[in-house]
PDB file of C-alpha atoms and ligand atoms in Angstrom:
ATOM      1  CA  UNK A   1     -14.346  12.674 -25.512  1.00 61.00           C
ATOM      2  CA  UNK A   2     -13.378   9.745 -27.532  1.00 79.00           C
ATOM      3  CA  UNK A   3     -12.372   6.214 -26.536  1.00 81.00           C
ATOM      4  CA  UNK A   4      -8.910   6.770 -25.992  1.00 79.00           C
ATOM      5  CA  UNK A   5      -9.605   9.315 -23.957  1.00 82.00           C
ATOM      6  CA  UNK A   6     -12.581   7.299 -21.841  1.00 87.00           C
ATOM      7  CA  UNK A   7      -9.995   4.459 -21.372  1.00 87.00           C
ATOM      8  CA  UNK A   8      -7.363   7.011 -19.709  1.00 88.00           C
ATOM      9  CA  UNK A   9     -10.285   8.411 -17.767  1.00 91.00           C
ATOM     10  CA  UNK A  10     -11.121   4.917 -16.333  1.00 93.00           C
ATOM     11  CA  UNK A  11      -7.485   4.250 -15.506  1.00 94.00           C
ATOM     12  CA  UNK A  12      -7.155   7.131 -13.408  1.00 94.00           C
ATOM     13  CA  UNK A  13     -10.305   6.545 -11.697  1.00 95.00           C
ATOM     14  CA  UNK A  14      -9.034   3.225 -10.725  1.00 95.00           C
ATOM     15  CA  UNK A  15      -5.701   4.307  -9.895  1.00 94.00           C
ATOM     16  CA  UNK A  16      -6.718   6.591  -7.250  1.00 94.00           C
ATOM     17  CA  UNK A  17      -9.297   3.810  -5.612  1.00 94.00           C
ATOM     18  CA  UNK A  18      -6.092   1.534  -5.616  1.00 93.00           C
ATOM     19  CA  UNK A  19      -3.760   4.702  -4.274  1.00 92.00           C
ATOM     20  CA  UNK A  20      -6.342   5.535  -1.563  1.00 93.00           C
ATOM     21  CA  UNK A  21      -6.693   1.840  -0.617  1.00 92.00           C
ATOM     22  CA  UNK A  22      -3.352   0.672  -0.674  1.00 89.00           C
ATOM     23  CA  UNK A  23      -2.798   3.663   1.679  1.00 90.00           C
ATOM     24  CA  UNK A  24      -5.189   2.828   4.356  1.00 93.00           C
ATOM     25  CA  UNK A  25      -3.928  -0.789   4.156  1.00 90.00           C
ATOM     26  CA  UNK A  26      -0.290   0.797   5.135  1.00 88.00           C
ATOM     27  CA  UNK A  27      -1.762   2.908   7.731  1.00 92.00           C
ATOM     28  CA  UNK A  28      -3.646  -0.049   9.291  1.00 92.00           C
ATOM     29  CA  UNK A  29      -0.756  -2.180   9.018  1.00 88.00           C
ATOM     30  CA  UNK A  30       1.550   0.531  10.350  1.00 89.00           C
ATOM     31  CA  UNK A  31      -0.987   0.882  13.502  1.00 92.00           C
ATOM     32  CA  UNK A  32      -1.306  -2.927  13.804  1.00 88.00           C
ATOM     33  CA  UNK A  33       2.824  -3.476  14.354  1.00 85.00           C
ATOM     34  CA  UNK A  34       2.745  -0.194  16.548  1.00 88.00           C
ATOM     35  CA  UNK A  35      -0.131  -1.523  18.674  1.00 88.00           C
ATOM     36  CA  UNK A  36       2.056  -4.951  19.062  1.00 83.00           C
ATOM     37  CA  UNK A  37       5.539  -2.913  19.654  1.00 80.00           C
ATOM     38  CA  UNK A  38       2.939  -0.957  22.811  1.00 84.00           C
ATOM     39  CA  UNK A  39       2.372  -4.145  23.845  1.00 78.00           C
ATOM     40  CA  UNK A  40       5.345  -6.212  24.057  1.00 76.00           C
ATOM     41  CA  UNK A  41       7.392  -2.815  25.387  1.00 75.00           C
ATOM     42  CA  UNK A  42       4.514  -3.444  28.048  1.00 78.00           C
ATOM     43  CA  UNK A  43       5.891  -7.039  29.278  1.00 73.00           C
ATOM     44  CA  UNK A  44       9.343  -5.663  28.459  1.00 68.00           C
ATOM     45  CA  UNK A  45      10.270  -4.951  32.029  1.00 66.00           C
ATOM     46  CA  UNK A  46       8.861  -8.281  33.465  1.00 67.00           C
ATOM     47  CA  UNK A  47      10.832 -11.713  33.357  1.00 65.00           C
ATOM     48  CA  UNK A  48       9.883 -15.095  31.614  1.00 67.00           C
ATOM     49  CA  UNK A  49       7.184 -13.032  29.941  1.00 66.00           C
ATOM     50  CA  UNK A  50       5.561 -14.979  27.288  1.00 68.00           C
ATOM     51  CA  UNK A  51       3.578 -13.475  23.873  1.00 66.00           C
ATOM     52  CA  UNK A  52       1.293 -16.197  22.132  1.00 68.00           C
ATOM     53  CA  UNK A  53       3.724 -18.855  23.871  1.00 73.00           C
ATOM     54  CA  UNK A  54       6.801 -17.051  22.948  1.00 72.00           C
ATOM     55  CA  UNK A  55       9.615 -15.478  24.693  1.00 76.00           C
ATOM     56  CA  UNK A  56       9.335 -11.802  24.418  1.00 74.00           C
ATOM     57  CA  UNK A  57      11.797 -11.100  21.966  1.00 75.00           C
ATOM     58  CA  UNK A  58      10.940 -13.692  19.309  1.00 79.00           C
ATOM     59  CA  UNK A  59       7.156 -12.582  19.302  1.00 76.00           C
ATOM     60  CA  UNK A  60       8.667  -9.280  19.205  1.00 78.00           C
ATOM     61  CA  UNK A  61      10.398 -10.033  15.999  1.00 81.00           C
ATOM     62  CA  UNK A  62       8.067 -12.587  14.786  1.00 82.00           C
ATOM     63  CA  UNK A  63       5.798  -9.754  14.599  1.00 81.00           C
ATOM     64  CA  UNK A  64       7.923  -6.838  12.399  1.00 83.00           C
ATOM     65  CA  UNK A  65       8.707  -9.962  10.003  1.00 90.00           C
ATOM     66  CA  UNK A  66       5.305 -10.972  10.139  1.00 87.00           C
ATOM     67  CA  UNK A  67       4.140  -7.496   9.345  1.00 85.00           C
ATOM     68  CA  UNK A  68       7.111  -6.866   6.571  1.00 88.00           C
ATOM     69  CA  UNK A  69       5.752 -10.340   4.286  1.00 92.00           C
ATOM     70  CA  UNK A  70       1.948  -9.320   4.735  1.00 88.00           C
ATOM     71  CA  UNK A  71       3.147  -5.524   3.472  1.00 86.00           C
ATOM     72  CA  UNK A  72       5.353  -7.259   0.797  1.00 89.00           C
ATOM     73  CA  UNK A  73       2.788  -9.851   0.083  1.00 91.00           C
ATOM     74  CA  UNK A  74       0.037  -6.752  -0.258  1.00 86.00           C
ATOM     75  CA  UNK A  75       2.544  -4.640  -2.354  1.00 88.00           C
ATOM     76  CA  UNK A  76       2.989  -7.770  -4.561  1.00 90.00           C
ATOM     77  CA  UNK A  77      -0.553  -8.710  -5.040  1.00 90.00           C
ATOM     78  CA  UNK A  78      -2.622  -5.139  -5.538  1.00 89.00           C
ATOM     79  CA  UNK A  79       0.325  -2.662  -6.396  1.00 92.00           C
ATOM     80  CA  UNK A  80      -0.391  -3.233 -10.093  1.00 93.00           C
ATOM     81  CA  UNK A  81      -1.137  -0.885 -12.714  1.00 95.00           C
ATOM     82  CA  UNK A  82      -4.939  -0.852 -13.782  1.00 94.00           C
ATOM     83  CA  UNK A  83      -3.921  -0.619 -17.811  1.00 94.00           C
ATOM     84  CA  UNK A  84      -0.651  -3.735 -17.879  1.00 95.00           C
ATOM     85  CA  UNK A  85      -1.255  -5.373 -14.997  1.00 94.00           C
ATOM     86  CA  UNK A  86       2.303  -5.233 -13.861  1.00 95.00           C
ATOM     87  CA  UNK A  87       3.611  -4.616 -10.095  1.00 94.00           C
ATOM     88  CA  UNK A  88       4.434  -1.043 -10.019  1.00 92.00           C
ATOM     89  CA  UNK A  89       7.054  -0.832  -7.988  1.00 87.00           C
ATOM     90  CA  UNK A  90       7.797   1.127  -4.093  1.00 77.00           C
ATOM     91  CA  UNK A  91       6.577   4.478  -4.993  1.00 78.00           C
ATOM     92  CA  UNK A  92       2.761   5.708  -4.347  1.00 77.00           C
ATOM     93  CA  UNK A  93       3.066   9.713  -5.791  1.00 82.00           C
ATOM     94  CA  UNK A  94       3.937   8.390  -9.282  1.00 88.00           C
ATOM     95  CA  UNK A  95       1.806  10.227 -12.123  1.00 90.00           C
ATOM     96  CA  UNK A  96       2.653   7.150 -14.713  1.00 93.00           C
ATOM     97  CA  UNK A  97       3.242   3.772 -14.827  1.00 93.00           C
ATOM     98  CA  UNK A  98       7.153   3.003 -14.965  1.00 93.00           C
ATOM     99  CA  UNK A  99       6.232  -0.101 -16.652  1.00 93.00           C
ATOM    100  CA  UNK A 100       3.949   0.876 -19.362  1.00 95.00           C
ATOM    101  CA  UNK A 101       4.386   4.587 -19.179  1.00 93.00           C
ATOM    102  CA  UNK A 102       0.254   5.295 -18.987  1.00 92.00           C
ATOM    103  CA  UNK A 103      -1.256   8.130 -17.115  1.00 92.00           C
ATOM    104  CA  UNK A 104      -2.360   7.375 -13.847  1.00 93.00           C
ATOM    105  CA  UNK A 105      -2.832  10.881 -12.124  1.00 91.00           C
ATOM    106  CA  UNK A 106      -5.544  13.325 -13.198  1.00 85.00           C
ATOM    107  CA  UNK A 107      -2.705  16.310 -13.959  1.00 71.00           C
ATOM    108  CA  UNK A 108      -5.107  18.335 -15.378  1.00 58.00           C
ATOM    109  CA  UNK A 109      -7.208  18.384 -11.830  1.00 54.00           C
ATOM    110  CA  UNK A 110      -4.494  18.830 -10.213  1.00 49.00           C
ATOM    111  CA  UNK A 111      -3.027  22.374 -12.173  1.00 46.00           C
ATOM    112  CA  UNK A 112      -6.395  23.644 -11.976  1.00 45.00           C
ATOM    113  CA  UNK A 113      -6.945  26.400  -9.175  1.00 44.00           C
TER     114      UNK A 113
HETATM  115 ZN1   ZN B   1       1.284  -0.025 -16.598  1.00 96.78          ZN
END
């Protein structure tokens, strides 16, 4: 194996930490805003119902925007290739970068029986 080779290798072993990562992150995130839509369809029925000093339907909302900029802000900030660097855009079963065009899936693993 030479060094071209090695440095492939070591992108697609970070690429997959970052893939399996960034997917737990969205699952958490996903179970955090469904826990808080349980909740406020709780106090839905009830009047002058309050969440963190806020009427129902602004914490409600406050909440899906609040979870939309920390999954944006997380997309922005780790979504990024581990050979350019650059944000790699909305899709996480990609097998290169569409920036720089380098390997990031193990294809060879994945033909194998
Ligand atoms: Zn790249």
């Amino acid at each position: 194996m030479n060094r071209a080779d090695d440095e492939v290798e070591r992108v697609v072993e970070q690429f997959a930490v970052l893939k399996r990562r960034f997917s737990i992150a969205i699952v958490l995130l996903c179970l955090v805003l469904l826990a808080w839509i349980v909740v406020a369809a709780a106090f839905s029925g009830r009047d002058g119902v309050s969440l963190l000093g806020l009427p129902l339907a602004w914490a409600i909302e406050g909440g899906l925007v609040l979870a939309a900029l920390i999954g944006t802000a997380l997309a922005l900030s780790f979504w990024r290739c581990p050979a350019c660097g650059k944000y790699m855009g909305g899709v996480l079963s990609m097998s290169h970068c569409p920036r720089c065009g380098v390997r990031l899936t193990d294809e060879h693993r994945l033909t194998r029986p």
